[in-house]
């Protein structure tokens, strides 16, 4: 069974930093692209970042470029999201999701999410 | 503002059919067939129900179907059941190597 478990969510002040983790199991982690998707309270989903299986290529939504970095450790089957210069509007549940082998196209499955609250 | 436009809410009675639209541009929905749909129950993670416009993952009911015409994709649900009450989100790959979602549609089963 594919399982994704996020952790690292917390209350952080504006301008602060946080690192999210996503532990993967049940599949060959190093074969698949991975993603982070977030959902602000009461809002829709927003794709945040994606990373290729080898970690050499990443892509992100414009609003997080220069502030968020996605990376992975294939030896530990773990995906990360380093978030710096956090803003109030980064408050959301952050989900990690398994992508495809050779495409960015869709996400399946998703983890249960971890809550990030940015507030003073 | 979400990149893709979905109705905020739709409703239907048990046994009826509903359709949810998802309108984008030639840079996303209209560019290829990489449109997907997700079902999300309250407090739960989203679940893939349609990929590549009209394909269902294993285990997803045939009552769910997808289509696309030009820059608009659609999700249809037939034979509505109480368990279908949820939020539905469309997603599309874009020509600039990103992904975009719609704002989500709340389905109420009357």
PDB file of C-alpha atoms in Angstrom:
ATOM      1  CA  UNK A   1       0.000   0.000   0.000  1.00  0.00           C
ATOM      2  CA  UNK A   2       1.332   3.437  -0.952  1.00  0.00           C
ATOM      3  CA  UNK A   3       1.605   5.653   2.096  1.00  0.00           C
ATOM      4  CA  UNK A   4       2.656   9.295   2.417  1.00  0.00           C
ATOM      5  CA  UNK A   5       3.021  10.857   5.850  1.00  0.00           C
ATOM      6  CA  UNK A   6       3.704  14.574   6.177  1.00  0.00           C
ATOM      7  CA  UNK A   7       5.169  16.223   9.252  1.00  0.00           C
ATOM      8  CA  UNK A   8       6.726  19.486  10.336  1.00  0.00           C
ATOM      9  CA  UNK A   9       3.709  21.779  10.280  1.00  0.00           C
ATOM     10  CA  UNK A  10       3.647  24.398  13.040  1.00  0.00           C
ATOM     11  CA  UNK A  11       2.766  27.939  14.062  1.00  0.00           C
ATOM     12  CA  UNK A  12       5.449  30.320  12.810  1.00  0.00           C
ATOM     13  CA  UNK A  13       5.792  34.084  12.747  1.00  0.00           C
ATOM     14  CA  UNK A  14       5.785  36.053   9.483  1.00  0.00           C
ATOM     15  CA  UNK A  15       9.274  36.083   8.031  1.00  0.00           C
ATOM     16  CA  UNK A  16      10.134  32.801   9.693  1.00  0.00           C
ATOM     17  CA  UNK A  17      11.184  29.435   8.263  1.00  0.00           C
ATOM     18  CA  UNK A  18       9.890  25.900   8.436  1.00  0.00           C
ATOM     19  CA  UNK A  19      10.803  22.564   6.870  1.00  0.00           C
ATOM     20  CA  UNK A  20       8.132  20.042   5.983  1.00  0.00           C
ATOM     21  CA  UNK A  21       8.857  16.355   5.472  1.00  0.00           C
ATOM     22  CA  UNK A  22       6.953  13.626   3.674  1.00  0.00           C
ATOM     23  CA  UNK A  23       7.897  10.024   4.416  1.00  0.00           C
ATOM     24  CA  UNK A  24       6.980   7.649   1.603  1.00  0.00           C
ATOM     25  CA  UNK A  25       6.482   3.908   1.677  1.00  0.00           C
ATOM     26  CA  UNK A  26       4.899   1.151  -0.374  1.00  0.00           C
ATOM     27  CA  UNK A  27       6.403   2.105  -3.718  1.00  0.00           C
ATOM     28  CA  UNK A  28       9.737   2.741  -5.410  1.00  0.00           C
ATOM     29  CA  UNK A  29      10.149   6.334  -4.253  1.00  0.00           C
ATOM     30  CA  UNK A  30      13.209   7.056  -6.408  1.00  0.00           C
ATOM     31  CA  UNK A  31      11.242   6.265  -9.572  1.00  0.00           C
ATOM     32  CA  UNK A  32       8.505   8.859  -9.240  1.00  0.00           C
ATOM     33  CA  UNK A  33       8.142  12.625  -9.415  1.00  0.00           C
ATOM     34  CA  UNK A  34       6.675  14.137  -6.275  1.00  0.00           C
ATOM     35  CA  UNK A  35       4.664  17.250  -5.473  1.00  0.00           C
ATOM     36  CA  UNK A  36       3.561  19.600  -2.727  1.00  0.00           C
ATOM     37  CA  UNK A  37       0.002  20.971  -2.887  1.00  0.00           C
ATOM     38  CA  UNK A  38      -1.544  23.310  -0.323  1.00  0.00           C
ATOM     39  CA  UNK A  39      -5.024  24.325   0.754  1.00  0.00           C
ATOM     40  CA  UNK A  40      -5.691  27.528   2.668  1.00  0.00           C
ATOM     41  CA  UNK A  41      -8.548  27.364   5.209  1.00  0.00           C
ATOM     42  CA  UNK A  42     -11.878  27.213   3.397  1.00  0.00           C
ATOM     43  CA  UNK A  43     -10.212  27.588  -0.003  1.00  0.00           C
ATOM     44  CA  UNK A  44      -9.386  25.431  -3.009  1.00  0.00           C
ATOM     45  CA  UNK A  45      -6.217  23.521  -3.769  1.00  0.00           C
ATOM     46  CA  UNK A  46      -3.039  25.198  -4.981  1.00  0.00           C
ATOM     47  CA  UNK A  47      -0.120  23.307  -6.493  1.00  0.00           C
ATOM     48  CA  UNK A  48       3.119  24.503  -4.895  1.00  0.00           C
ATOM     49  CA  UNK A  49       6.108  22.577  -6.225  1.00  0.00           C
ATOM     50  CA  UNK A  50       7.165  19.446  -8.084  1.00  0.00           C
ATOM     51  CA  UNK A  51      10.453  17.566  -8.311  1.00  0.00           C
ATOM     52  CA  UNK A  52      11.766  14.942 -10.714  1.00  0.00           C
ATOM     53  CA  UNK A  53      12.643  11.467  -9.480  1.00  0.00           C
ATOM     54  CA  UNK A  54      16.366  12.242  -9.348  1.00  0.00           C
ATOM     55  CA  UNK A  55      15.883  15.661  -7.770  1.00  0.00           C
ATOM     56  CA  UNK A  56      17.709  17.456 -10.560  1.00  0.00           C
ATOM     57  CA  UNK A  57      14.727  19.453 -11.812  1.00  0.00           C
ATOM     58  CA  UNK A  58      12.119  21.331  -9.841  1.00  0.00           C
ATOM     59  CA  UNK A  59       9.212  23.575 -10.768  1.00  0.00           C
ATOM     60  CA  UNK A  60       7.126  25.861  -8.567  1.00  0.00           C
ATOM     61  CA  UNK A  61       4.240  28.279  -8.567  1.00  0.00           C
ATOM     62  CA  UNK A  62       5.366  31.887  -9.011  1.00  0.00           C
ATOM     63  CA  UNK A  63       4.226  32.987  -5.526  1.00  0.00           C
ATOM     64  CA  UNK A  64       6.771  30.744  -3.761  1.00  0.00           C
ATOM     65  CA  UNK A  65       9.749  31.059  -6.098  1.00  0.00           C
ATOM     66  CA  UNK A  66      12.803  32.299  -4.241  1.00  0.00           C
ATOM     67  CA  UNK A  67      11.215  31.440  -0.881  1.00  0.00           C
ATOM     68  CA  UNK A  68      10.373  27.716  -1.001  1.00  0.00           C
ATOM     69  CA  UNK A  69      12.698  24.893  -2.044  1.00  0.00           C
ATOM     70  CA  UNK A  70      11.579  21.347  -2.743  1.00  0.00           C
ATOM     71  CA  UNK A  71      14.138  18.563  -2.488  1.00  0.00           C
ATOM     72  CA  UNK A  72      14.299  14.865  -1.775  1.00  0.00           C
ATOM     73  CA  UNK A  73      16.471  12.205  -0.212  1.00  0.00           C
ATOM     74  CA  UNK A  74      15.913   9.001  -2.171  1.00  0.00           C
ATOM     75  CA  UNK A  75      18.044   7.027   0.277  1.00  0.00           C
ATOM     76  CA  UNK A  76      15.543   7.917   3.004  1.00  0.00           C
ATOM     77  CA  UNK A  77      12.401   7.810   0.811  1.00  0.00           C
ATOM     78  CA  UNK A  78      11.605  11.318   1.993  1.00  0.00           C
ATOM     79  CA  UNK A  79      10.422  14.503   0.293  1.00  0.00           C
ATOM     80  CA  UNK A  80      11.035  17.923   1.817  1.00  0.00           C
ATOM     81  CA  UNK A  81       9.789  21.475   1.466  1.00  0.00           C
ATOM     82  CA  UNK A  82      12.002  24.193   2.914  1.00  0.00           C
ATOM     83  CA  UNK A  83       9.904  27.303   3.418  1.00  0.00           C
ATOM     84  CA  UNK A  84      11.593  30.655   4.108  1.00  0.00           C
ATOM     85  CA  UNK A  85      10.296  34.215   4.399  1.00  0.00           C
ATOM     86  CA  UNK A  86       6.884  32.889   5.316  1.00  0.00           C
ATOM     87  CA  UNK A  87       3.882  35.172   4.856  1.00  0.00           C
ATOM     88  CA  UNK A  88       0.372  35.169   6.292  1.00  0.00           C
ATOM     89  CA  UNK A  89      -1.005  33.886   2.993  1.00  0.00           C
ATOM     90  CA  UNK A  90       1.175  30.766   3.217  1.00  0.00           C
ATOM     91  CA  UNK A  91      -1.141  29.538   5.980  1.00  0.00           C
ATOM     92  CA  UNK A  92      -2.547  26.243   4.719  1.00  0.00           C
ATOM     93  CA  UNK A  93      -2.633  22.502   4.991  1.00  0.00           C
ATOM     94  CA  UNK A  94       0.296  21.223   2.954  1.00  0.00           C
ATOM     95  CA  UNK A  95      -0.107  17.875   1.211  1.00  0.00           C
ATOM     96  CA  UNK A  96       2.554  15.809  -0.457  1.00  0.00           C
ATOM     97  CA  UNK A  97       1.424  13.748  -3.408  1.00  0.00           C
ATOM     98  CA  UNK A  98       2.913  11.078  -5.605  1.00  0.00           C
ATOM     99  CA  UNK A  99       3.292  12.007  -9.246  1.00  0.00           C
ATOM    100  CA  UNK A 100       4.096  10.031 -12.334  1.00  0.00           C
ATOM    101  CA  UNK A 101       7.318   8.581 -13.691  1.00  0.00           C
ATOM    102  CA  UNK A 102       7.734  10.823 -16.724  1.00  0.00           C
ATOM    103  CA  UNK A 103       5.055  13.492 -16.460  1.00  0.00           C
ATOM    104  CA  UNK A 104       3.866  16.209 -14.102  1.00  0.00           C
ATOM    105  CA  UNK A 105       0.235  15.554 -14.979  1.00  0.00           C
ATOM    106  CA  UNK A 106      -1.619  14.303 -11.870  1.00  0.00           C
ATOM    107  CA  UNK A 107      -1.309  13.275  -8.241  1.00  0.00           C
ATOM    108  CA  UNK A 108      -2.138   9.909  -6.728  1.00  0.00           C
ATOM    109  CA  UNK A 109      -2.269   9.320  -3.847  1.00  0.00           C
ATOM    110  CA  UNK A 110      -2.002  12.175  -1.364  1.00  0.00           C
ATOM    111  CA  UNK A 111      -0.820  12.254   2.221  1.00  0.00           C
ATOM    112  CA  UNK A 112      -3.077  13.360   5.077  1.00  0.00           C
ATOM    113  CA  UNK A 113      -1.514  16.835   5.172  1.00  0.00           C
ATOM    114  CA  UNK A 114       0.273  18.972   7.756  1.00  0.00           C
ATOM    115  CA  UNK A 115      -0.961  22.368   8.943  1.00  0.00           C
ATOM    116  CA  UNK A 116       1.202  25.468   8.670  1.00  0.00           C
ATOM    117  CA  UNK A 117      -0.035  28.623  10.390  1.00  0.00           C
ATOM    118  CA  UNK A 118       1.808  31.867   9.768  1.00  0.00           C
ATOM    119  CA  UNK A 119       0.781  34.451  12.330  1.00  0.00           C
ATOM    120  CA  UNK A 120       2.247  36.882  14.823  1.00  0.00           C
TER     121      UNK A 120
ATOM    122  CA  UNK B   1      -7.799  33.877  -7.914  1.00  0.00           C
ATOM    123  CA  UNK B   2      -7.731  30.263  -9.085  1.00  0.00           C
ATOM    124  CA  UNK B   3      -6.470  29.801 -12.625  1.00  0.00           C
ATOM    125  CA  UNK B   4      -9.354  27.517 -13.603  1.00  0.00           C
ATOM    126  CA  UNK B   5     -13.016  28.480 -13.148  1.00  0.00           C
ATOM    127  CA  UNK B   6     -15.475  26.102 -11.515  1.00  0.00           C
ATOM    128  CA  UNK B   7     -18.989  26.772 -10.193  1.00  0.00           C
ATOM    129  CA  UNK B   8     -18.917  27.270  -6.439  1.00  0.00           C
ATOM    130  CA  UNK B   9     -21.708  24.777  -5.881  1.00  0.00           C
ATOM    131  CA  UNK B  10     -23.982  22.285  -7.611  1.00  0.00           C
ATOM    132  CA  UNK B  11     -26.724  20.083  -6.251  1.00  0.00           C
ATOM    133  CA  UNK B  12     -28.854  17.149  -7.231  1.00  0.00           C
ATOM    134  CA  UNK B  13     -31.208  14.573  -5.789  1.00  0.00           C
ATOM    135  CA  UNK B  14     -30.283  10.930  -5.282  1.00  0.00           C
ATOM    136  CA  UNK B  15     -30.347   9.078  -8.588  1.00  0.00           C
ATOM    137  CA  UNK B  16     -29.989  12.212 -10.670  1.00  0.00           C
ATOM    138  CA  UNK B  17     -26.960  13.320 -12.680  1.00  0.00           C
ATOM    139  CA  UNK B  18     -24.872  16.447 -12.293  1.00  0.00           C
ATOM    140  CA  UNK B  19     -22.088  18.024 -14.330  1.00  0.00           C
ATOM    141  CA  UNK B  20     -19.316  20.264 -13.053  1.00  0.00           C
ATOM    142  CA  UNK B  21     -17.479  22.491 -15.499  1.00  0.00           C
ATOM    143  CA  UNK B  22     -13.858  23.630 -15.380  1.00  0.00           C
ATOM    144  CA  UNK B  23     -12.876  26.464 -17.695  1.00  0.00           C
ATOM    145  CA  UNK B  24      -9.322  27.461 -18.447  1.00  0.00           C
ATOM    146  CA  UNK B  25      -7.374  28.758 -21.416  1.00  0.00           C
ATOM    147  CA  UNK B  26      -5.407  27.486 -24.390  1.00  0.00           C
ATOM    148  CA  UNK B  27      -2.351  27.479 -22.101  1.00  0.00           C
ATOM    149  CA  UNK B  28      -3.748  24.888 -19.735  1.00  0.00           C
ATOM    150  CA  UNK B  29      -7.027  22.961 -20.245  1.00  0.00           C
ATOM    151  CA  UNK B  30      -7.019  23.596 -23.979  1.00  0.00           C
ATOM    152  CA  UNK B  31      -3.367  22.692 -24.533  1.00  0.00           C
ATOM    153  CA  UNK B  32      -3.516  18.913 -24.143  1.00  0.00           C
ATOM    154  CA  UNK B  33      -5.364  16.089 -22.359  1.00  0.00           C
ATOM    155  CA  UNK B  34      -3.677  16.407 -18.970  1.00  0.00           C
ATOM    156  CA  UNK B  35      -6.791  17.312 -16.973  1.00  0.00           C
ATOM    157  CA  UNK B  36      -7.543  15.527 -13.716  1.00  0.00           C
ATOM    158  CA  UNK B  37     -10.309  15.638 -11.107  1.00  0.00           C
ATOM    159  CA  UNK B  38     -10.171  15.097  -7.356  1.00  0.00           C
ATOM    160  CA  UNK B  39     -12.868  14.341  -4.786  1.00  0.00           C
ATOM    161  CA  UNK B  40     -12.397  15.694  -1.279  1.00  0.00           C
ATOM    162  CA  UNK B  41     -14.628  14.891   1.685  1.00  0.00           C
ATOM    163  CA  UNK B  42     -14.568  17.282   4.667  1.00  0.00           C
ATOM    164  CA  UNK B  43     -11.379  16.994   6.687  1.00  0.00           C
ATOM    165  CA  UNK B  44      -9.907  14.433   4.292  1.00  0.00           C
ATOM    166  CA  UNK B  45      -7.170  14.454   1.681  1.00  0.00           C
ATOM    167  CA  UNK B  46      -8.152  14.779  -1.977  1.00  0.00           C
ATOM    168  CA  UNK B  47      -8.565  11.582  -3.996  1.00  0.00           C
ATOM    169  CA  UNK B  48      -7.940  11.173  -7.730  1.00  0.00           C
ATOM    170  CA  UNK B  49     -11.131  10.172  -9.557  1.00  0.00           C
ATOM    171  CA  UNK B  50     -10.379  11.122 -13.188  1.00  0.00           C
ATOM    172  CA  UNK B  51      -7.066  11.502 -15.020  1.00  0.00           C
ATOM    173  CA  UNK B  52      -6.184  12.404 -18.583  1.00  0.00           C
ATOM    174  CA  UNK B  53      -9.625  13.962 -19.137  1.00  0.00           C
ATOM    175  CA  UNK B  54     -11.717  10.779 -19.075  1.00  0.00           C
ATOM    176  CA  UNK B  55      -9.831   7.911 -17.426  1.00  0.00           C
ATOM    177  CA  UNK B  56     -10.809   6.386 -14.084  1.00  0.00           C
ATOM    178  CA  UNK B  57      -8.253   4.908 -11.679  1.00  0.00           C
ATOM    179  CA  UNK B  58      -8.855   1.398 -10.478  1.00  0.00           C
ATOM    180  CA  UNK B  59     -11.630   1.285  -7.902  1.00  0.00           C
ATOM    181  CA  UNK B  60     -13.423   4.459  -8.992  1.00  0.00           C
ATOM    182  CA  UNK B  61     -17.084   3.994  -9.849  1.00  0.00           C
ATOM    183  CA  UNK B  62     -18.148   4.149 -13.503  1.00  0.00           C
ATOM    184  CA  UNK B  63     -20.715   6.707 -12.372  1.00  0.00           C
ATOM    185  CA  UNK B  64     -17.890   9.235 -12.650  1.00  0.00           C
ATOM    186  CA  UNK B  65     -16.904  10.356 -16.144  1.00  0.00           C
ATOM    187  CA  UNK B  66     -14.933  13.188 -17.682  1.00  0.00           C
ATOM    188  CA  UNK B  67     -14.877  15.045 -20.966  1.00  0.00           C
ATOM    189  CA  UNK B  68     -13.338  18.098 -22.563  1.00  0.00           C
ATOM    190  CA  UNK B  69     -14.223  20.533 -25.305  1.00  0.00           C
ATOM    191  CA  UNK B  70     -11.810  23.295 -26.164  1.00  0.00           C
ATOM    192  CA  UNK B  71     -10.794  25.132 -22.997  1.00  0.00           C
ATOM    193  CA  UNK B  72     -13.511  23.586 -20.822  1.00  0.00           C
ATOM    194  CA  UNK B  73     -13.364  20.236 -19.071  1.00  0.00           C
ATOM    195  CA  UNK B  74     -16.332  18.620 -17.372  1.00  0.00           C
ATOM    196  CA  UNK B  75     -16.942  16.024 -14.682  1.00  0.00           C
ATOM    197  CA  UNK B  76     -20.242  14.160 -14.754  1.00  0.00           C
ATOM    198  CA  UNK B  77     -21.640  12.094 -11.930  1.00  0.00           C
ATOM    199  CA  UNK B  78     -24.613   9.859 -12.668  1.00  0.00           C
ATOM    200  CA  UNK B  79     -26.906   8.050 -10.246  1.00  0.00           C
ATOM    201  CA  UNK B  80     -26.077  10.451  -7.408  1.00  0.00           C
ATOM    202  CA  UNK B  81     -25.563   8.858  -4.012  1.00  0.00           C
ATOM    203  CA  UNK B  82     -25.311  10.442  -0.584  1.00  0.00           C
ATOM    204  CA  UNK B  83     -21.619   9.488  -0.423  1.00  0.00           C
ATOM    205  CA  UNK B  84     -20.911  11.655  -3.489  1.00  0.00           C
ATOM    206  CA  UNK B  85     -21.474  14.781  -1.408  1.00  0.00           C
ATOM    207  CA  UNK B  86     -18.016  16.353  -1.359  1.00  0.00           C
ATOM    208  CA  UNK B  87     -15.845  19.035  -2.909  1.00  0.00           C
ATOM    209  CA  UNK B  88     -14.583  18.420  -6.439  1.00  0.00           C
ATOM    210  CA  UNK B  89     -11.437  20.021  -7.825  1.00  0.00           C
ATOM    211  CA  UNK B  90     -10.191  20.120 -11.407  1.00  0.00           C
ATOM    212  CA  UNK B  91      -6.515  20.398 -12.283  1.00  0.00           C
ATOM    213  CA  UNK B  92      -4.581  20.962 -15.496  1.00  0.00           C
ATOM    214  CA  UNK B  93      -0.981  20.834 -16.585  1.00  0.00           C
ATOM    215  CA  UNK B  94       0.142  24.052 -18.279  1.00  0.00           C
ATOM    216  CA  UNK B  95       2.406  24.924 -21.171  1.00  0.00           C
ATOM    217  CA  UNK B  96       4.946  26.438 -18.767  1.00  0.00           C
ATOM    218  CA  UNK B  97       5.555  23.236 -16.804  1.00  0.00           C
ATOM    219  CA  UNK B  98       3.290  24.047 -13.873  1.00  0.00           C
ATOM    220  CA  UNK B  99      -0.067  22.769 -12.657  1.00  0.00           C
ATOM    221  CA  UNK B 100      -3.157  24.790 -11.865  1.00  0.00           C
ATOM    222  CA  UNK B 101      -6.370  24.022 -10.009  1.00  0.00           C
ATOM    223  CA  UNK B 102      -9.884  25.344 -10.102  1.00  0.00           C
ATOM    224  CA  UNK B 103     -11.469  26.901  -7.023  1.00  0.00           C
ATOM    225  CA  UNK B 104     -13.391  23.735  -6.225  1.00  0.00           C
ATOM    226  CA  UNK B 105     -17.099  22.897  -6.427  1.00  0.00           C
ATOM    227  CA  UNK B 106     -19.214  21.812  -3.483  1.00  0.00           C
ATOM    228  CA  UNK B 107     -21.662  19.074  -4.465  1.00  0.00           C
ATOM    229  CA  UNK B 108     -24.761  18.802  -2.296  1.00  0.00           C
ATOM    230  CA  UNK B 109     -26.949  15.710  -2.560  1.00  0.00           C
ATOM    231  CA  UNK B 110     -30.430  16.902  -1.643  1.00  0.00           C
TER     232      UNK B 110
END
